[in-house]
Amino acid sequence: MLILFIIILPLISADNNNNNNTSIIYIHEELPSNSLLLSSISSTNSVQWLPSSYSYQTYFYLNANQSLYTTNQRIDREEFCEKNLCNCSYCLLTLNFLQTFSTNNISIRTIQIIIEDINDHSPVFKQSLIKLPIAENVPIGYEIPLEPAVDNDYGLLSIQKYELHPLINNPFRLIKTDKPILKLVEALDRETKSNYLLQLIAYDGGSPSLSGQQKIEIIVTDVNDNPPVFDRSIYQQSIPENEKIDTIILQIHATDRDDGENARISYSIDDPSSTFRINENSGEIYLMKSLDFEKIRSYSISITARDHGTPQLNNYAQLIIDVTDVNDNIPNILITEINGTHHNNQPISLPECTPKGTTLFYIYVTDDDSGDNGRVSCTLNDTRLSLVYLTLNAYSLQISGSPQFDYETEQSLEIELKCTDYGIPSLSKTNLFHIELEDCNDNPPDIISPLPYNETVSIPFETTSIPSIITQFIVDDRDRFQPKNFTYSFIVSPSLDLSLTNNGTLILCSMPLIMGFYTINVTVYDIGNLSNSISIPLHIYSINETIVMKKFSMENTSLMLILSFFVIIFIASVLIGVCFLIAFLLRRKKQSKTSLCLCCYSCFNIEKKSNRNSSCESMNSSNEHADSSQKTTIEVLDDGRNSSNRIYQYVVKQGNDLSLINTRDNHQRDFNYSEKVERYLTHLNSGILSIDPNLSDEGVYGSSDLSSDQIQQINLRPPSIVSMPSSLQQQHYQDSLRRFEQLYSLVEHRQPTAFTSDSLYV
């Protein structure tokens, strides 16, 4: 054994895959006990077996240093295959461990062990000696099927070839196939030799090769020279694991070309488990025991057909029965604490303020079924908890925080964990666990009194005794098991002499100098520094002013209505008067323009009688005494296309009355300008300062050959009004006289002039 260990130990290798936290170890079967497989499987000391790998603890163990060793249990690859611990063709064991770095940092450490086969089994025949009666008249080429040997090793280490001895003086040869068959190559003669003793040897592919042997005694007879023949050499059938007992699985059939008893066939099977039986006459195969896919998934049974001839002939066939999985196993739920101990269904104490993401349990789910029948999903009946996927069928139960737990709403709750597989029909299992909530300081104080309606507290200045209690605060806290000790703070605007006691009494210590409205903002704090606020309007008033105002309001309501009516009438009258005044001022402004124009005409008339200077001076003096605001406007409007086409317009403003003296008459071709000017100047010289209404349609316009179409095209300029003080009127008078002379000459004689229309403005 020591030599075997020395040979095998260097073959142990490990391949680490850091990306998925998985290590692969290759070992050979038959390792000695306490063989070191991996020096350290994790960087943390907190490593524990996952439930899915409990079945491997018989063969492997972890020591205190997290090193992986073999136990004293024999590691036999063939045994693992028989127990369905690994696949027969590729024996892979998956060991899962839970490694915990911190409360919220865990991972799955996977060790995959591949057990490689060694040549530890020799080929074995079920019978060490068999006797085969063969009729002497069998033809050359007759074949005799032999039962093959069995080697529990796999692949190249299983049976690779057969040999038949002796090779000389032997009329039989071995056909080298998967199944050994003797073939007659020479004719038999019972009288020459009645039996042959042969040796069949089976070799495996090991190095050195192991072998097994079987002795074959061939007895040559004279009768029954046709053995039974199966219609198929291999029968294969699939049945579900929940098939009922005594159900017919299938029926086999063989034929014999002989007649009579030599052709009558009996059937038998070689089934050590006694799971099946065969009707020896009909060949019907029955199920005798319940099947379990999770224990045995396939059966290989040898079937023999024998005739009743003398000697008796037989033949062999193979029956392979595959068991199919049905969803007959409910999921199994294992709940463990954070430290890895099994949860014993005791109520859990959980503070209501436990933060989101806190892990409460680890949940492991197993299902002995395969495929979708063994795939499981789990749900919770409370959204405040969530299942976080760790690995296949492994979860952590965490607080999701949506919504949060509230001790004031409920003190205990029952969580239902339901795990359902994907089989048809699906099977499920439900686990219940109880949570007892603990109170946390998560509610601010509730101000019960005064009610927060912002109602004003009124305090009379004269009758209130100081100090005076404004209000008494009554405060409660919805947190049941938190101390109901409250502190208070306040801010008052404007400033006011207040005090707030520890029991919530708000006191006015002294009266302010100014009465009016105040706002008191009070904040209440609990022991956890959670707060609530209330605003209290306070009105300090004089009781005497209140009595006077009430009396005045009660006794003079009718008087106030009458006064309001007269005030409205007065305002309407004022507005109407203002409108008339504005109209009057506008009219007076217009009259002033007209008077000034008449003044200029008077000066022009006096000039014509050779007494211009003295008359104009006396006229100017009289005008100053009559109206100091008298203004004269003279405007000459030109047609830009023809300098001879001019319109002359004279306007006199007397006081605030403004009127145009002229009316435009374009159809009057003969117009005595000098006569009109002289008439106005005569009126002015005689002291007539106001304009005669009969003369309102008179004026001076020079058409100067203007047609009606040309008049429409002339761009008339608005009158230019020049207002002059008394000290400047003399100089302005001289200028006006000169321009009137030019104007008169132009109008009377129609002579061209060199000045522009702008120079004719006075």
XYZ file of C-alpha atoms in Angstrom, residues 67-662:
596
model
C -6.604 21.663 4.457
C -8.496 18.982 2.543
C -7.618 15.333 3.316
C -9.005 11.923 2.538
C -10.558 9.917 5.321
C -9.895 6.286 6.107
C -12.875 5.387 3.949
C -11.784 3.624 0.754
C -12.128 5.741 -2.371
C -13.375 3.330 -4.985
C -14.396 4.839 -8.290
C -16.639 1.874 -9.075
C -18.380 2.228 -5.741
C -19.010 5.926 -6.401
C -20.522 4.981 -9.742
C -22.801 2.357 -8.232
C -23.999 4.817 -5.571
C -24.611 7.484 -8.230
C -22.120 9.781 -6.556
C -20.518 10.426 -9.914
C -20.894 9.569 -13.569
C -19.501 6.187 -14.482
C -17.661 7.386 -17.565
C -16.351 10.638 -16.020
C -16.252 10.525 -12.232
C -16.490 14.153 -11.064
C -17.219 15.013 -7.409
C -18.283 18.598 -6.591
C -17.604 19.749 -3.023
C -19.225 23.084 -2.078
C -18.142 25.091 0.948
C -19.494 28.364 2.340
C -16.759 30.841 3.177
C -17.751 33.874 5.244
C -15.566 37.000 5.177
C -18.048 39.223 6.996
C -21.755 39.354 7.758
C -22.620 40.721 4.336
C -19.719 39.227 2.401
C -19.987 35.523 1.745
C -19.148 33.327 -1.212
C -19.235 29.722 -2.333
C -15.922 27.842 -2.578
C -16.127 24.865 -4.928
C -13.639 21.990 -5.067
C -14.087 19.632 -8.017
C -12.393 16.267 -7.591
C -11.970 14.097 -10.659
C -11.323 10.474 -9.720
C -9.327 8.717 -12.372
C -9.582 4.985 -12.727
C -6.742 2.624 -11.936
C -6.588 -0.955 -13.031
C -7.720 -2.475 -9.780
C -10.237 -4.970 -11.165
C -9.555 -8.046 -13.211
C -12.002 -9.414 -15.767
C -14.358 -11.924 -14.134
C -16.625 -14.576 -15.679
C -19.825 -15.391 -13.848
C -19.109 -19.114 -14.198
C -15.654 -20.566 -14.008
C -16.791 -23.673 -15.953
C -19.533 -24.075 -18.508
C -20.591 -27.140 -20.448
C -21.840 -26.764 -23.997
C -23.525 -29.732 -25.658
C -23.131 -29.555 -29.424
C -24.577 -31.977 -31.890
C -22.114 -33.649 -34.109
C -24.013 -32.763 -37.200
C -23.716 -29.023 -36.812
C -22.282 -27.512 -39.980
C -18.958 -25.819 -40.327
C -19.314 -22.171 -39.492
C -21.722 -22.911 -36.661
C -21.364 -20.250 -33.998
C -21.797 -20.627 -30.260
C -22.402 -17.344 -28.331
C -20.555 -17.161 -25.020
C -21.366 -15.015 -22.001
C -18.810 -12.193 -21.759
C -16.682 -11.463 -18.729
C -17.228 -8.412 -16.513
C -14.598 -5.786 -15.603
C -15.614 -2.965 -13.248
C -12.910 -0.689 -14.597
C -13.758 1.726 -17.376
C -12.331 2.803 -20.689
C -8.978 1.306 -21.607
C -8.796 -0.430 -18.261
C -11.849 -2.534 -19.055
C -11.853 -5.712 -21.211
C -10.046 -5.191 -24.478
C -9.631 -8.725 -25.970
C -10.367 -12.456 -25.593
C -8.139 -15.431 -26.348
C -9.053 -19.107 -26.745
C -6.651 -21.942 -25.853
C -5.478 -24.357 -27.095
C -5.129 -23.345 -30.686
C -4.093 -26.807 -31.994
C -6.331 -29.882 -32.147
C -9.246 -27.536 -31.623
C -12.064 -27.350 -34.172
C -13.268 -24.022 -32.708
C -11.987 -20.539 -33.222
C -12.803 -17.362 -31.314
C -14.433 -14.466 -33.131
C -12.898 -11.410 -31.531
C -15.768 -9.040 -31.023
C -17.284 -7.265 -28.009
C -19.030 -10.492 -27.276
C -17.012 -13.733 -27.481
C -18.373 -16.244 -29.999
C -17.042 -19.696 -30.765
C -17.071 -20.652 -34.421
C -16.800 -24.174 -35.681
C -14.138 -24.350 -38.373
C -13.918 -28.133 -38.693
C -16.557 -30.844 -38.807
C -17.292 -32.715 -35.589
C -17.220 -36.456 -35.231
C -18.483 -37.759 -31.936
C -16.978 -41.157 -32.642
C -13.515 -39.607 -33.036
C -13.783 -37.180 -30.092
C -16.794 -36.634 -27.922
C -15.668 -33.565 -25.934
C -13.255 -30.683 -25.982
C -11.855 -28.792 -22.973
C -11.112 -25.175 -23.861
C -9.982 -22.111 -21.919
C -11.366 -18.603 -22.627
C -9.154 -15.767 -21.316
C -10.267 -12.069 -21.125
C -7.620 -9.281 -20.945
C -8.109 -5.657 -19.932
C -6.120 -2.659 -21.183
C -4.084 -2.015 -18.048
C -0.332 -2.000 -17.840
C 0.401 -4.634 -16.801
C -2.759 -6.175 -18.173
C -5.067 -8.102 -15.860
C -6.993 -11.138 -17.033
C -9.727 -13.573 -16.112
C -10.429 -17.057 -17.470
C -13.264 -19.491 -17.920
C -13.134 -23.178 -18.770
C -15.429 -24.433 -21.497
C -16.287 -28.071 -21.912
C -17.859 -28.839 -25.268
C -19.821 -32.095 -25.396
C -20.545 -33.469 -28.859
C -23.962 -35.143 -29.162
C -25.922 -36.730 -31.893
C -29.220 -34.824 -31.605
C -30.787 -31.354 -31.424
C -28.446 -29.456 -33.599
C -30.336 -26.069 -33.679
C -30.189 -23.716 -30.678
C -32.858 -21.071 -30.027
C -32.378 -17.748 -31.848
C -33.617 -14.370 -30.444
C -35.226 -11.935 -32.812
C -32.919 -9.277 -31.327
C -29.605 -9.617 -29.640
C -30.211 -6.544 -27.408
C -33.551 -5.498 -25.967
C -33.827 -1.942 -24.643
C -36.786 -0.413 -22.825
C -37.426 2.842 -20.908
C -39.906 2.918 -18.043
C -40.799 5.706 -15.550
C -39.732 5.275 -11.986
C -43.353 5.354 -10.786
C -44.342 2.326 -12.889
C -46.725 0.050 -11.014
C -45.631 -3.367 -9.727
C -46.613 -6.443 -11.785
C -46.746 -4.349 -14.922
C -45.505 -6.140 -18.076
C -42.390 -4.301 -19.207
C -41.928 -6.070 -22.534
C -42.040 -9.528 -24.121
C -39.043 -11.244 -25.710
C -39.161 -13.910 -28.364
C -36.832 -16.608 -29.687
C -37.264 -19.360 -32.285
C -35.822 -22.878 -32.787
C -35.687 -24.615 -36.145
C -35.909 -28.047 -34.535
C -39.136 -29.926 -34.058
C -40.902 -31.204 -31.008
C -39.111 -30.960 -27.720
C -35.989 -29.793 -29.459
C -37.886 -26.661 -30.538
C -39.720 -25.955 -27.264
C -38.040 -22.969 -25.612
C -37.884 -21.833 -22.009
C -36.721 -18.354 -20.924
C -34.810 -17.206 -17.883
C -33.153 -13.996 -16.704
C -30.154 -13.269 -14.516
C -31.268 -10.418 -12.189
C -29.520 -10.386 -8.770
C -31.742 -7.517 -7.565
C -34.921 -9.528 -8.231
C -36.512 -6.359 -9.574
C -37.814 -8.177 -12.657
C -39.099 -11.662 -13.445
C -39.842 -13.443 -16.728
C -42.522 -15.882 -17.712
C -40.421 -18.829 -18.832
C -42.965 -19.925 -21.411
C -44.215 -16.626 -22.926
C -41.121 -14.477 -22.461
C -43.100 -11.683 -20.716
C -41.020 -9.621 -18.288
C -42.759 -8.172 -15.183
C -41.792 -5.450 -12.722
C -41.548 -6.902 -9.233
C -40.215 -3.944 -7.139
C -40.647 -0.188 -7.068
C -38.138 1.775 -9.073
C -36.229 4.846 -7.855
C -34.469 6.954 -10.427
C -32.422 8.702 -7.737
C -30.929 5.323 -6.660
C -30.650 3.205 -9.794
C -31.096 4.679 -13.244
C -30.387 1.659 -15.444
C -30.567 -2.158 -15.338
C -28.619 -4.555 -17.554
C -30.034 -8.113 -17.492
C -28.892 -11.251 -19.305
C -31.676 -13.361 -20.912
C -31.271 -17.056 -21.736
C -33.396 -19.108 -24.133
C -33.065 -22.922 -23.833
C -34.718 -25.593 -25.870
C -35.859 -28.950 -24.553
C -33.826 -31.111 -26.884
C -31.188 -33.615 -25.942
C -28.681 -32.261 -25.476
C -30.302 -28.946 -24.489
C -29.253 -25.954 -26.583
C -29.409 -22.325 -25.453
C -28.800 -18.778 -26.638
C -28.325 -15.385 -24.933
C -29.637 -11.870 -25.337
C -29.211 -8.675 -23.306
C -31.989 -6.592 -21.789
C -31.250 -2.919 -20.913
C -33.923 -1.117 -18.890
C -33.571 2.673 -18.498
C -35.459 4.270 -15.606
C -36.789 7.753 -16.372
C -37.255 10.427 -13.739
C -40.646 11.663 -12.593
C -41.275 14.529 -10.230
C -41.808 12.500 -7.092
C -39.617 14.389 -4.605
C -40.651 17.633 -2.977
C -37.967 20.288 -2.384
C -36.136 20.088 0.899
C -35.500 23.434 2.662
C -32.635 23.912 5.097
C -32.408 27.232 6.984
C -29.234 28.146 8.865
C -28.216 31.090 10.994
C -25.448 33.480 9.930
C -22.970 31.505 12.017
C -23.906 28.293 10.180
C -26.001 26.702 12.924
C -29.314 25.126 12.055
C -32.344 27.343 12.606
C -34.656 25.737 15.164
C -37.841 27.631 14.175
C -37.680 29.882 17.221
C -39.068 33.446 16.822
C -36.540 35.989 15.603
C -36.077 39.316 17.394
C -35.576 42.083 14.835
C -35.331 45.848 15.548
C -37.673 47.753 13.259
C -34.845 50.087 12.231
C -32.568 47.297 10.968
C -30.889 48.703 7.819
C -31.602 47.505 4.314
C -29.386 44.658 3.080
C -28.937 42.972 6.477
C -28.785 39.173 6.122
C -31.029 37.190 8.468
C -30.613 33.575 7.274
C -29.027 31.354 4.692
C -31.452 29.115 2.832
C -30.446 25.916 1.024
C -32.901 23.980 -1.121
C -32.357 20.487 -2.482
C -34.488 18.271 -4.683
C -33.542 14.659 -5.369
C -35.158 14.780 -8.787
C -33.137 15.605 -11.882
C -33.459 18.173 -14.655
C -36.392 20.557 -14.326
C -37.836 18.240 -11.694
C -34.912 19.124 -9.461
C -34.697 22.834 -10.353
C -36.323 24.960 -7.642
C -37.437 28.574 -7.239
C -38.418 30.211 -3.938
C -40.746 33.103 -3.074
C -41.647 35.098 0.029
C -45.023 36.497 1.023
C -43.551 39.777 2.315
C -41.857 42.361 0.087
C -39.926 43.762 3.054
C -37.685 40.707 2.765
C -35.881 39.435 -0.311
C -34.003 36.339 -1.409
C -30.516 37.040 -2.784
C -29.140 34.321 -5.063
C -25.821 32.869 -3.897
C -25.386 29.721 -5.952
C -27.503 26.895 -7.295
C -30.511 26.545 -4.962
C -28.758 28.633 -2.263
C -30.004 32.041 -1.089
C -29.513 34.588 1.644
C -32.596 36.088 3.275
C -32.106 39.846 3.518
C -34.093 42.943 4.434
C -35.158 44.741 1.272
C -36.416 47.871 3.024
C -39.455 48.468 0.808
C -41.452 49.270 2.814
C -39.716 49.360 6.169
C -40.858 47.486 9.239
C -43.019 49.535 11.611
C -43.336 48.384 15.195
C -46.219 50.806 15.782
C -48.249 49.079 13.056
C -47.424 45.458 13.886
C -45.332 43.842 16.571
C -44.919 40.402 15.022
C -45.219 38.873 11.597
C -45.150 35.441 10.047
C -43.012 34.950 6.968
C -43.895 32.202 4.514
C -41.100 30.776 2.399
C -42.358 28.635 -0.469
C -40.038 26.656 -2.743
C -41.456 25.057 -5.892
C -39.744 22.850 -8.468
C -40.289 23.073 -12.219
C -41.631 19.563 -12.662
C -45.002 18.706 -14.182
C -46.940 18.728 -11.993
C -44.796 20.936 -9.784
C -44.177 20.070 -6.158
C -43.568 22.606 -3.429
C -42.756 22.938 0.232
C -43.521 25.798 2.597
C -41.598 26.894 5.682
C -42.933 29.390 8.204
C -40.796 31.445 10.554
C -41.848 34.157 12.991
C -40.304 37.609 13.471
C -40.809 39.608 16.661
C -40.212 43.322 15.990
C -38.437 45.509 18.512
C -39.187 49.191 18.928
C -36.780 51.873 17.675
C -36.940 55.635 18.072
C -38.213 56.329 14.556
C -41.237 58.583 15.210
C -41.036 62.306 16.005
C -43.098 63.685 18.893
C -46.815 64.270 18.287
C -48.094 67.648 19.494
C -51.594 66.900 20.773
C -52.341 70.288 22.328
C -52.541 73.007 21.206
C -53.904 71.748 17.909
C -51.857 73.029 14.959
C -54.657 75.098 13.384
C -52.721 78.428 13.516
C -55.481 79.988 15.620
C -54.439 83.330 17.075
C -54.055 83.566 20.854
C -55.347 86.984 21.978
C -54.094 88.594 25.217
C -55.582 91.922 26.498
C -52.894 94.361 27.564
C -54.752 95.976 30.477
C -56.318 92.962 32.203
C -53.591 90.311 31.848
C -51.530 89.644 34.953
C -47.829 88.971 34.451
C -46.486 86.279 34.285
C -49.270 84.822 32.173
C -49.557 81.259 30.785
C -50.072 81.410 27.030
C -50.597 77.672 26.476
C -49.710 74.254 27.849
C -48.173 71.725 25.387
C -49.373 68.141 25.560
C -46.943 65.896 23.630
C -47.004 62.181 22.928
C -44.677 59.784 21.063
C -45.865 56.771 19.034
C -42.686 54.879 19.955
C -43.997 52.590 22.681
C -40.872 51.627 24.548
C -38.894 54.821 24.144
C -38.634 57.248 27.124
C -41.158 60.059 26.754
C -38.752 62.793 27.832
C -39.138 65.899 25.695
C -37.200 69.133 25.422
C -38.438 72.392 23.955
C -37.042 75.386 22.087
C -38.782 78.427 20.638
C -38.231 81.438 18.404
C -40.533 84.483 18.584
C -40.795 87.253 15.997
C -40.706 90.131 16.825
C -38.866 89.828 20.112
C -40.974 89.068 23.157
C -40.150 88.164 26.766
C -41.209 84.490 26.939
C -40.152 81.361 28.794
C -40.863 77.676 28.079
C -40.619 75.225 30.977
C -39.539 71.593 30.753
C -43.125 70.426 31.157
C -44.196 72.396 28.065
C -45.718 75.496 29.669
C -45.328 78.653 27.532
C -45.313 81.767 29.776
C -45.434 85.477 28.910
C -42.997 87.018 31.395
C -43.587 90.699 30.653
C -45.739 92.885 28.439
C -44.051 94.350 25.369
C -43.799 98.074 24.728
C -45.563 97.723 21.409
C -48.856 95.911 21.091
C -49.567 93.888 17.955
C -49.120 90.466 16.413
C -46.321 88.045 17.273
C -45.402 84.597 15.883
C -44.034 81.943 18.239
C -42.355 78.900 16.600
C -41.975 76.065 19.124
C -39.944 72.887 18.427
C -40.285 69.712 20.522
C -37.447 67.133 20.653
C -37.585 63.552 21.923
C -34.702 61.653 23.482
C -33.503 60.550 20.028
C -33.359 64.177 18.825
C -36.348 63.732 16.519
C -38.434 66.907 16.438
C -41.791 68.402 15.560
C -42.720 72.088 15.281
C -45.804 74.263 15.690
C -46.414 77.938 14.964
C -48.599 79.931 17.433
C -49.861 83.411 16.368
C -50.099 85.746 19.375
C -52.057 89.035 19.459
C -51.504 91.492 22.317
C -54.147 94.244 22.135
C -55.589 97.121 24.131
C -59.042 96.397 25.500
C -60.020 100.129 25.432
C -59.417 100.465 21.693
C -61.417 97.347 21.119
C -64.429 98.714 23.049
C -64.345 102.055 21.140
C -64.087 100.357 17.784
C -66.954 98.031 18.611
C -69.163 100.928 19.742
C -68.368 102.965 16.688
C -69.075 100.032 14.467
C -72.434 99.282 16.064
C -73.804 102.865 16.267
C -72.554 104.471 13.062
C -73.156 101.829 10.437
C -75.924 103.881 8.764
C -73.816 107.056 8.954
C -70.916 105.360 7.217
C -73.186 104.295 4.380
C -74.453 107.873 3.886
C -70.906 109.288 3.958
C -69.770 106.724 1.412
C -72.600 107.754 -0.930
C -71.650 111.460 -0.753
C -67.949 110.698 -1.243
C -68.764 108.825 -4.445
C -70.862 111.762 -5.733
C -68.059 114.204 -4.862
C -65.418 112.206 -6.733
C -67.674 111.967 -9.802
C -68.224 115.769 -9.734
C -64.489 116.423 -9.521
C -63.815 114.186 -12.512
C -66.487 115.969 -14.598
C -65.064 119.412 -13.642
C -61.563 118.338 -14.643
C -62.866 117.237 -18.027
C -64.565 120.635 -18.622
C -61.420 122.490 -17.501
C -59.250 120.570 -19.964
C -61.701 121.382 -22.760
C -61.722 125.049 -21.772
C -57.923 125.262 -21.733
C -57.708 123.691 -25.164
C -60.232 126.193 -26.514
C -58.412 129.154 -24.943
C -55.148 127.996 -26.481
C -56.802 127.978 -29.878
C -58.199 131.534 -29.405
C -54.740 132.813 -28.424
C -53.347 131.695 -31.763
C -56.118 133.553 -33.622
C -55.533 136.876 -31.764
C -51.817 136.837 -32.499
C -52.474 136.410 -36.193
C -54.864 139.409 -36.211
C -52.189 141.479 -34.568
C -49.822 140.842 -37.436
C -52.510 141.844 -39.936
C -52.994 145.205 -38.204
C -49.323 145.994 -38.463
C -49.374 145.229 -42.121
C -52.334 147.586 -42.786
C -50.693 150.504 -40.947
C -47.548 150.075 -43.020
C -49.576 150.529 -46.187
C -50.854 153.990 -45.054
C -47.287 155.210 -44.434
C -47.872 155.394 -40.727
C -46.596 151.900 -39.947
C -44.075 152.427 -37.234
C -46.118 154.629 -34.906
C -49.313 152.654 -35.395
C -47.628 149.316 -34.827
C -45.971 150.627 -31.678
C -49.289 151.874 -30.293
C -50.951 148.652 -31.375
C -48.224 146.568 -29.745
C -48.571 148.571 -26.561
C -52.339 148.148 -26.546
C -51.968 144.415 -27.190
C -49.588 144.069 -24.268
C -52.225 145.637 -22.000
C -55.038 143.627 -23.539
C -53.441 140.183 -23.474
C -49.785 139.389 -22.775
C -50.229 135.854 -24.119
C -51.263 136.941 -27.618
C -49.485 134.938 -30.363
C -49.294 135.273 -34.120
C -48.650 132.480 -36.585
C -47.932 133.010 -40.245
C -47.278 130.017 -42.452
C -46.430 129.927 -46.110
C -46.723 126.475 -47.691
C -44.844 125.799 -50.921
C -45.420 123.303 -53.669
C -41.973 121.848 -54.302
C -42.658 121.309 -57.988
C -43.525 124.991 -58.723
C -42.270 127.878 -56.591
C -45.142 130.090 -57.750
C -47.711 127.791 -56.208
C -48.003 128.899 -52.605
C -50.751 128.907 -50.023
C -50.754 131.629 -47.384
C -52.465 131.086 -44.096
C -52.901 133.574 -41.288
C -54.015 132.657 -37.868
C -54.673 134.991 -34.949
C -55.040 133.664 -31.381
C -56.785 135.907 -28.858
C -56.682 134.498 -25.317
C -57.564 130.829 -25.368
C -59.882 131.079 -28.356
C -58.259 129.769 -31.517
C -59.991 129.815 -34.843
C -58.945 129.800 -38.447
C -59.969 132.983 -40.165
C -59.766 131.582 -43.645
